[in-house]
Tab-separated table of C-alpha atoms in Angstrom:
chain	number	residue	atom	x	y	z
A	1	MET	CA	-14.803	-10.026	-66.460
A	2	ASN	CA	-17.344	-8.414	-68.444
A	3	ARG	CA	-18.376	-5.072	-67.820
A	4	ARG	CA	-21.823	-6.035	-66.011
A	5	THR	CA	-19.718	-8.245	-63.702
A	6	PHE	CA	-16.947	-5.365	-63.484
A	7	VAL	CA	-19.679	-2.518	-62.393
A	8	THR	CA	-21.266	-5.131	-60.112
A	9	SER	CA	-18.365	-5.816	-58.118
A	10	LEU	CA	-17.812	-1.800	-58.273
A	11	GLY	CA	-21.143	-1.726	-56.391
A	12	ALA	CA	-20.107	-4.300	-53.906
A	13	ALA	CA	-17.195	-2.821	-53.212
A	14	GLY	CA	-18.748	0.641	-52.585
A	15	GLY	CA	-21.850	-0.520	-50.695
A	16	LEU	CA	-18.762	-2.306	-48.076
A	17	GLY	CA	-17.350	0.822	-48.691
A	18	ALA	CA	-20.196	2.646	-46.858
A	19	VAL	CA	-20.560	0.060	-44.154
A	20	VAL	CA	-16.863	0.724	-42.892
A	21	ALA	CA	-17.107	4.260	-43.440
A	22	GLY	CA	-20.704	4.080	-41.506
A	23	THR	CA	-19.202	1.933	-38.899
A	24	ASN	CA	-16.221	4.282	-38.501
A	25	ALA	CA	-18.462	7.277	-38.123
A	26	VAL	CA	-20.552	5.593	-35.269
A	27	LEU	CA	-17.214	4.996	-33.107
A	28	ALA	CA	-16.000	8.474	-34.427
A	29	ALA	CA	-19.326	9.980	-33.147
A	30	PRO	CA	-19.093	11.381	-29.494
A	31	SER	CA	-20.369	9.464	-26.518
A	32	THR	CA	-20.672	11.243	-22.808
A	33	VAL	CA	-19.640	9.131	-20.210
A	34	GLU	CA	-19.621	9.596	-16.185
A	35	GLY	CA	-16.955	8.520	-14.037
A	36	THR	CA	-13.820	8.711	-12.134
A	37	VAL	CA	-10.145	9.592	-12.929
A	38	GLU	CA	-8.401	6.670	-11.892
A	39	ALA	CA	-5.451	7.171	-13.254
A	40	LYS	CA	-3.387	9.940	-15.854
A	41	SER	CA	-0.431	8.902	-18.047
A	42	ILE	CA	1.808	10.049	-20.194
A	43	THR	CA	3.708	8.177	-23.095
A	44	GLY	CA	6.301	9.554	-25.398
A	45	ARG	CA	6.534	8.077	-28.605
A	46	GLY	CA	10.231	7.853	-30.688
A	47	GLY	CA	10.608	5.579	-33.792
A	48	ASP	CA	9.379	2.212	-33.098
A	49	GLU	CA	9.313	2.256	-29.247
A	50	SER	CA	6.764	3.692	-26.816
A	51	HIS	CA	7.929	5.269	-23.465
A	52	ALA	CA	6.025	5.595	-20.213
A	53	VAL	CA	7.020	8.987	-19.119
A	54	LEU	CA	4.914	9.162	-16.210
A	55	ALA	CA	1.668	7.200	-14.767
A	56	HIS	CA	-0.287	8.587	-11.891
A	57	GLU	CA	-2.723	6.205	-9.744
A	58	GLY	CA	-2.242	7.393	-6.152
A	59	THR	CA	1.573	7.632	-6.696
A	60	LEU	CA	3.044	9.222	-8.867
A	61	VAL	CA	5.743	6.760	-11.381
A	62	VAL	CA	7.650	9.100	-13.657
A	63	ASP	CA	9.758	6.511	-15.810
A	64	ASP	CA	12.870	8.737	-16.994
A	65	ALA	CA	14.742	10.357	-14.384
A	66	GLU	CA	15.248	13.377	-16.199
A	67	TYR	CA	11.392	14.458	-15.117
A	68	ARG	CA	11.105	13.997	-12.000
A	69	ASP	CA	12.173	16.917	-10.454
A	70	ALA	CA	9.443	18.333	-12.847
A	71	VAL	CA	6.608	16.904	-11.186
A	72	SER	CA	7.401	17.335	-7.816
A	73	ASP	CA	3.540	17.414	-6.470
A	74	TRP	CA	2.157	13.448	-6.760
A	75	ARG	CA	-1.312	14.995	-6.043
A	76	ASN	CA	-1.708	17.327	-8.459
A	77	VAL	CA	0.064	16.232	-11.868
A	78	THR	CA	-0.121	19.131	-14.492
A	79	VAL	CA	2.352	19.874	-17.301
A	80	ASN	CA	3.724	23.329	-17.582
A	81	GLY	CA	4.325	24.990	-21.205
A	82	ALA	CA	7.896	24.700	-20.570
A	83	LEU	CA	7.610	20.967	-19.762
A	84	ALA	CA	5.600	20.138	-23.066
A	85	ARG	CA	8.454	21.902	-24.714
A	86	GLN	CA	10.759	19.344	-23.147
A	87	PHE	CA	8.193	16.259	-23.788
A	88	GLU	CA	8.348	17.114	-27.305
A	89	THR	CA	12.051	17.959	-27.669
A	90	ASP	CA	12.557	14.364	-26.096
A	91	TYR	CA	9.648	12.440	-28.081
A	92	GLU	CA	8.783	12.339	-31.630
A	93	ALA	CA	4.640	12.109	-30.437
A	94	VAL	CA	3.254	12.853	-26.991
A	95	TYR	CA	0.131	11.351	-25.718
A	96	TYR	CA	-1.770	12.510	-22.335
A	97	ASN	CA	-3.952	10.030	-21.363
A	98	LEU	CA	-6.774	10.067	-18.250
A	99	HIS	CA	-7.812	6.624	-17.278
A	100	VAL	CA	-11.575	6.314	-16.357
A	101	HIS	CA	-13.586	4.495	-14.388
A	102	HIS	CA	-17.092	4.247	-16.101
A	103	GLU	CA	-20.101	4.908	-13.453
A	104	THR	CA	-22.075	4.774	-17.352
A	105	ALA	CA	-21.489	2.498	-20.079
A	106	ASN	CA	-19.744	3.506	-23.312
A	107	GLU	CA	-21.558	1.530	-25.638
A	108	LYS	CA	-19.708	2.790	-28.507
A	109	ARG	CA	-16.516	1.485	-27.268
A	110	ASN	CA	-18.303	-1.641	-25.454
A	111	VAL	CA	-16.957	-0.591	-21.824
A	112	ALA	CA	-19.658	-1.513	-19.318
A	113	THR	CA	-20.168	-0.011	-16.185
A	114	GLY	CA	-17.474	-0.660	-13.732
A	115	GLU	CA	-14.815	-1.259	-16.328
A	116	SER	CA	-12.076	1.373	-17.004
A	117	LEU	CA	-10.843	2.574	-20.094
A	118	ALA	CA	-7.632	4.869	-21.276
A	119	TYR	CA	-8.700	7.660	-23.472
A	120	ARG	CA	-6.230	10.268	-24.833
A	121	THR	CA	-6.669	13.878	-24.843
A	122	ASP	CA	-4.777	17.027	-24.654
A	123	ARG	CA	-2.755	18.701	-21.934
A	124	PRO	CA	-5.514	21.732	-21.199
A	125	VAL	CA	-7.732	18.518	-20.298
A	126	PHE	CA	-4.942	16.445	-19.039
A	127	ASN	CA	-4.281	19.522	-16.594
A	128	SER	CA	-7.752	20.224	-15.611
A	129	VAL	CA	-8.548	16.998	-13.503
A	130	GLN	CA	-6.555	15.133	-11.279
A	131	VAL	CA	-6.755	10.974	-10.003
A	132	GLY	CA	-10.183	10.770	-7.880
A	133	ASP	CA	-11.856	13.362	-9.456
A	134	ALA	CA	-15.436	12.847	-10.814
A	135	VAL	CA	-15.864	13.401	-14.658
A	136	THR	CA	-18.262	13.921	-17.389
A	137	ALA	CA	-16.528	13.349	-20.471
A	138	GLU	CA	-17.289	13.971	-24.238
A	139	THR	CA	-15.644	10.903	-25.791
A	140	ALA	CA	-15.113	10.318	-29.334
A	141	GLY	CA	-12.460	8.766	-32.001
A	142	ALA	CA	-12.901	5.897	-34.254
A	143	ASP	CA	-9.481	4.052	-33.508
A	144	VAL	CA	-8.495	5.676	-30.415
A	145	PRO	CA	-10.799	6.556	-27.642
A	146	ARG	CA	-10.599	10.209	-27.233
A	147	ILE	CA	-11.535	12.446	-24.704
A	148	ASP	CA	-12.362	15.803	-26.546
A	149	SER	CA	-14.035	17.572	-23.697
A	150	LEU	CA	-15.114	17.849	-20.235
A	151	GLU	CA	-18.545	19.044	-19.077
């Protein structure tokens, strides 16, 4: 390959990289959506396995018997500091998720009004809402949809 072809190839690859970076930036940019929390869940990850620790969709399902007594009020699913530490001891990664039924579209994620999407969030946001609550959420995340804050 001569120098001119090599330099042209670098330019094309750089342009493609800019397009890919631009696409990720668009998906990562915040988007505000309105909806209703239709479910909450916690997933623990260890090695190659994911384990649904808890799911709340109007009724509470706690897959791991070790945690059944820790979450006794199925209407108010929150995770206190002690329980969070126990999750962190048992799993390599712990993911808190809010499943939102959209009343406004999330065009960046291709989620239409009336559809639902699970968003990863942090424990304080997870604890601040319950199933059935109306939310206005600031969403982000290029690879994994996230709710970083509620308005």
